[in-house]
Amino acid sequence: MDSLFNIVQSILNMGASVMLPIIIFIVGMVFRVPVKKAIISGITVGIGMIGINLVINLLTTSVGPAAQAMVERFGLNLTIIDAGWPAVAAGTWAQPIAAVMIPVVLIVNLIMLALNKTKTLNIDIWNYWHISSVAATGFIVTKSFIFGIICGIAYTIFVQIMSDVTAPKVQEYYGLEGVALSTGSAQGYALLAMPVGWLIDKIPGINKLDVKPETIQKRFGIFGEPMIMGIIIGIFLGLLGGYDISGILQIGMTMGGVMFLMPRMVKILMEGLIPIQESAQKLLQGRYGDREIYLGMDAALATGSPAALATGLLMVPITLFLAVILPGNRVLPFGDLATIPFFAALVVPSRKGNILHSVLSLTVVMAVALLMATDYAPVLTEMAQGIVEFPKGAAEITNLDTGGNFSKWVFYKLSQLVASLL
């Protein structure tokens, strides 16, 4: 087990920019892509991921301090701290069951592909931690290794199904041909937000309000440009954080830069994926007729959309406001505020890019997410104990990515039920 754990950690420590080129090359060889083209595709995808990570880092290092400034300015005092996904991911990989889950996820995925029960080949190995976190939850709550593995397998099947179901809209709206977004956080939020969005679309008056980047640009000219939208949203966050004029303008320009650069980074990554996807389709059609295959990728690809980014950034102050007024909530949102655009990844396509409807849908879901994250805190605190340095003043930690994720919370409650019967 120690040897397997060390191997897994070595792979993960290389990071997505190294892992993805290797994986893309291997997948290319499987789908009979010429060696030269497979190498170029892998390197291109890796470079695209480096670019995406640079822009995401720019986003998080700007939104994080702004969120902290809002917390301090408005005197929020809640005892459970949202430590963010990195803390929970670290706590997850430290569990003995986590190392086992990588081969388990791959095997389940390949079996489902062979039996034609899924169209998605999930190559986003780094984000297998979402599945491992469910397995770790089952293990921690029930003390049963076997039950933890069962939870992980069941969640893998859920991820595959959600990837298949949401892929057509993802491809249509984002222009990501042959791609499915297989990130557990995006799927968990979409599971609640999509039906909520459907209901919102039935409300007279609201269903007529079409707030897309395209319609904003059509009606308001330059203010509908993605970079200008980013600047406006950044200025809004700076004002809420009580920044001085210099700070407000800096965060405004930074958000404008994020809005401008992210689509270009995603485009680079997609240039590398297209030859793999085309070869996969050609090979499968030769063997199975019209059968499709999707490459399961990180929800970070969705942040190339101005609507997804705008929705996520607008949800930052809304989430903080909900934390203050929501009865029963004990979570102080912080670490995962900058990752809310990822939560919006599958919501925005379901609302056809309507920012208003996406924000309304996520507002309802985020209220539920805060209560779930409050409930989930004891397990996530135990998971991270001794692995993660707790934020100052935190009695417990949780996060929005896992603790506020409806699909993961269901497995948490199921684990509690099984534990009570053992």
Coordinates of N, CA and C in Angstrom, one line a residue, residues 261-342:
L261 N -7.7 36.8 -21.6 CA -6.7 35.8 -21.8 C -7.2 34.3 -21.8
M262 N -8.2 34.1 -20.9 CA -8.6 32.7 -20.7 C -9.1 32.0 -22.0
P263 N -10.0 32.6 -22.8 CA -10.4 32.0 -24.0 C -9.3 31.6 -24.9
R264 N -8.2 32.4 -24.9 CA -7.1 32.1 -25.8 C -6.3 31.0 -25.3
M265 N -6.2 30.8 -24.0 CA -5.5 29.7 -23.4 C -6.2 28.4 -23.7
V266 N -7.6 28.4 -23.6 CA -8.4 27.2 -23.9 C -8.3 26.9 -25.3
K267 N -8.2 27.9 -26.2 CA -8.1 27.6 -27.6 C -6.8 26.8 -27.9
I268 N -5.7 27.2 -27.3 CA -4.4 26.5 -27.4 C -4.5 25.1 -27.0
L269 N -5.1 24.8 -25.9 CA -5.3 23.4 -25.4 C -6.1 22.6 -26.4
M270 N -7.2 23.2 -26.9 CA -8.1 22.5 -27.8 C -7.4 22.2 -29.1
E271 N -6.4 23.0 -29.6 CA -5.6 22.7 -30.8 C -4.9 21.3 -30.6
G272 N -4.5 21.0 -29.4 CA -3.8 19.8 -29.1 C -4.8 18.6 -29.0
L273 N -6.0 18.9 -28.6 CA -7.0 17.8 -28.4 C -7.6 17.3 -29.7
I274 N -7.8 18.3 -30.6 CA -8.5 18.0 -31.8 C -8.0 16.7 -32.6
P275 N -6.7 16.6 -32.9 CA -6.2 15.4 -33.6 C -6.5 14.1 -32.9
I276 N -6.5 14.1 -31.5 CA -6.8 12.9 -30.7 C -8.2 12.6 -30.9
Q277 N -9.1 13.6 -30.7 CA -10.5 13.4 -30.8 C -10.9 12.9 -32.2
E278 N -10.3 13.5 -33.3 CA -10.7 13.1 -34.6 C -10.3 11.6 -34.9
S279 N -9.1 11.2 -34.4 CA -8.6 9.8 -34.6 C -9.5 8.9 -33.8
A280 N -9.9 9.2 -32.6 CA -10.7 8.4 -31.8 C -12.1 8.2 -32.5
Q281 N -12.6 9.2 -33.0 CA -13.9 9.1 -33.7 C -13.8 8.2 -34.9
K282 N -12.7 8.4 -35.7 CA -12.5 7.6 -36.9 C -12.4 6.1 -36.6
L283 N -11.6 5.8 -35.5 CA -11.4 4.4 -35.2 C -12.7 3.8 -34.6
L284 N -13.4 4.5 -33.8 CA -14.7 4.0 -33.2 C -15.7 3.8 -34.3
Q285 N -15.8 4.8 -35.2 CA -16.8 4.6 -36.2 C -16.5 3.5 -37.2
G286 N -15.2 3.2 -37.4 CA -14.9 2.0 -38.2 C -15.3 0.7 -37.5
R287 N -15.3 0.7 -36.2 CA -15.6 -0.5 -35.5 C -17.0 -0.6 -35.0
Y288 N -17.6 0.6 -34.6 CA -18.9 0.5 -34.0 C -19.9 1.4 -34.7
G289 N -19.6 1.9 -35.9 CA -20.6 2.7 -36.6 C -20.6 4.1 -36.1
D290 N -21.8 4.5 -35.6 CA -21.9 5.9 -35.2 C -21.5 6.2 -33.8
R291 N -20.9 5.3 -33.1 CA -20.6 5.5 -31.7 C -19.6 6.6 -31.5
E292 N -19.9 7.5 -30.5 CA -19.1 8.6 -30.2 C -18.2 8.3 -29.0
I293 N -17.1 9.1 -28.8 CA -16.4 9.0 -27.6 C -16.0 10.5 -27.2
Y294 N -16.1 10.8 -25.9 CA -15.7 12.1 -25.4 C -14.5 12.0 -24.6
L295 N -13.7 13.0 -24.6 CA -12.5 13.0 -23.7 C -12.9 13.8 -22.4
G296 N -12.9 13.2 -21.3 CA -13.3 13.8 -20.0 C -12.2 14.8 -19.6
M297 N -12.5 16.1 -19.5 CA -11.5 17.1 -19.2 C -11.9 17.9 -18.0
D298 N -10.9 18.7 -17.5 CA -11.1 19.6 -16.4 C -12.2 20.7 -16.7
A299 N -13.0 21.1 -15.7 CA -14.0 22.1 -15.9 C -13.3 23.5 -16.1
A300 N -12.0 23.6 -15.9 CA -11.3 24.8 -16.1 C -11.5 25.3 -17.6
L301 N -11.7 24.3 -18.5 CA -11.9 24.7 -19.9 C -13.1 25.6 -20.1
A302 N -14.1 25.5 -19.2 CA -15.3 26.3 -19.3 C -15.1 27.8 -18.9
T303 N -14.0 28.0 -18.2 CA -13.7 29.4 -17.8 C -13.2 30.3 -18.9
G304 N -13.1 29.7 -20.1 CA -12.8 30.4 -21.3 C -14.0 31.2 -21.8
S305 N -15.2 30.9 -21.2 CA -16.4 31.6 -21.5 C -16.7 32.8 -20.7
P306 N -16.9 34.0 -21.3 CA -17.2 35.2 -20.5 C -18.4 35.0 -19.6
A307 N -19.4 34.3 -20.0 CA -20.6 34.1 -19.2 C -20.3 33.3 -18.0
A308 N -19.5 32.2 -18.1 CA -19.2 31.4 -16.9 C -18.3 32.1 -15.9
L309 N -17.3 32.9 -16.5 CA -16.5 33.7 -15.6 C -17.3 34.8 -14.9
A310 N -18.1 35.5 -15.6 CA -18.9 36.5 -15.1 C -19.9 36.0 -14.0
T311 N -20.5 34.9 -14.3 CA -21.4 34.2 -13.3 C -20.7 33.9 -12.0
G312 N -19.5 33.3 -12.2 CA -18.7 32.9 -11.0 C -18.3 34.0 -10.2
L313 N -17.8 35.1 -10.8 CA -17.3 36.3 -10.1 C -18.5 37.0 -9.4
L314 N -19.6 37.1 -10.0 CA -20.8 37.7 -9.4 C -21.3 36.9 -8.2
M315 N -21.0 35.6 -8.2 CA -21.5 34.8 -7.1 C -20.6 35.0 -5.8
V316 N -19.4 35.6 -5.9 CA -18.6 35.8 -4.8 C -19.2 36.6 -3.7
P317 N -19.6 37.9 -4.0 CA -20.3 38.7 -2.9 C -21.7 38.1 -2.5
I318 N -22.4 37.4 -3.5 CA -23.7 36.8 -3.2 C -23.5 35.7 -2.2
T319 N -22.4 34.9 -2.3 CA -22.2 33.8 -1.4 C -21.9 34.3 0.0
L320 N -21.1 35.4 0.1 CA -20.8 36.0 1.4 C -22.0 36.5 2.0
F321 N -22.9 37.1 1.3 CA -24.1 37.7 1.8 C -25.0 36.6 2.3
L322 N -25.1 35.5 1.5 CA -25.9 34.3 2.0 C -25.4 33.7 3.3
A323 N -24.0 33.7 3.4 CA -23.4 33.2 4.6 C -23.9 33.9 5.9
V324 N -24.1 35.2 5.7 CA -24.4 36.1 6.9 C -25.9 35.9 7.2
I325 N -26.8 35.8 6.2 CA -28.2 35.8 6.5 C -28.9 34.5 6.7
L326 N -28.2 33.4 6.3 CA -28.8 32.1 6.2 C -28.8 31.4 7.6
P327 N -30.0 31.2 8.1 CA -30.2 30.5 9.4 C -29.6 29.1 9.3
G328 N -28.8 28.7 10.3 CA -28.2 27.4 10.4 C -26.8 27.3 9.8
N329 N -26.4 28.3 9.0 CA -25.1 28.3 8.4 C -24.0 28.7 9.4
R330 N -22.9 27.9 9.4 CA -21.8 28.2 10.3 C -20.5 28.4 9.5
V331 N -20.6 28.3 8.2 CA -19.4 28.3 7.3 C -19.1 29.8 6.9
L332 N -17.8 30.1 7.0 CA -17.3 31.3 6.5 C -16.7 31.1 5.1
P333 N -17.3 31.4 4.1 CA -16.8 31.2 2.7 C -15.5 31.9 2.5
F334 N -14.5 31.2 2.0 CA -13.2 31.9 1.8 C -12.4 31.2 0.7
G335 N -11.9 30.0 1.0 CA -10.9 29.3 0.1 C -11.5 29.0 -1.2
D336 N -12.7 28.6 -1.3 CA -13.3 28.2 -2.6 C -14.1 29.3 -3.3
L337 N -14.0 30.5 -2.8 CA -14.7 31.6 -3.5 C -14.2 31.8 -4.9
A338 N -12.9 31.7 -5.1 CA -12.3 32.0 -6.4 C -12.5 30.8 -7.3
T339 N -13.0 29.7 -6.8 CA -13.3 28.6 -7.7 C -14.7 28.4 -8.1
I340 N -15.6 29.4 -7.7 CA -17.0 29.3 -8.1 C -17.2 29.3 -9.6
P341 N -16.4 30.0 -10.4 CA -16.6 29.8 -11.9 C -16.6 28.3 -12.3
F342 N -15.8 27.5 -11.6 CA -15.9 26.0 -12.0 C -17.2 25.4 -11.6

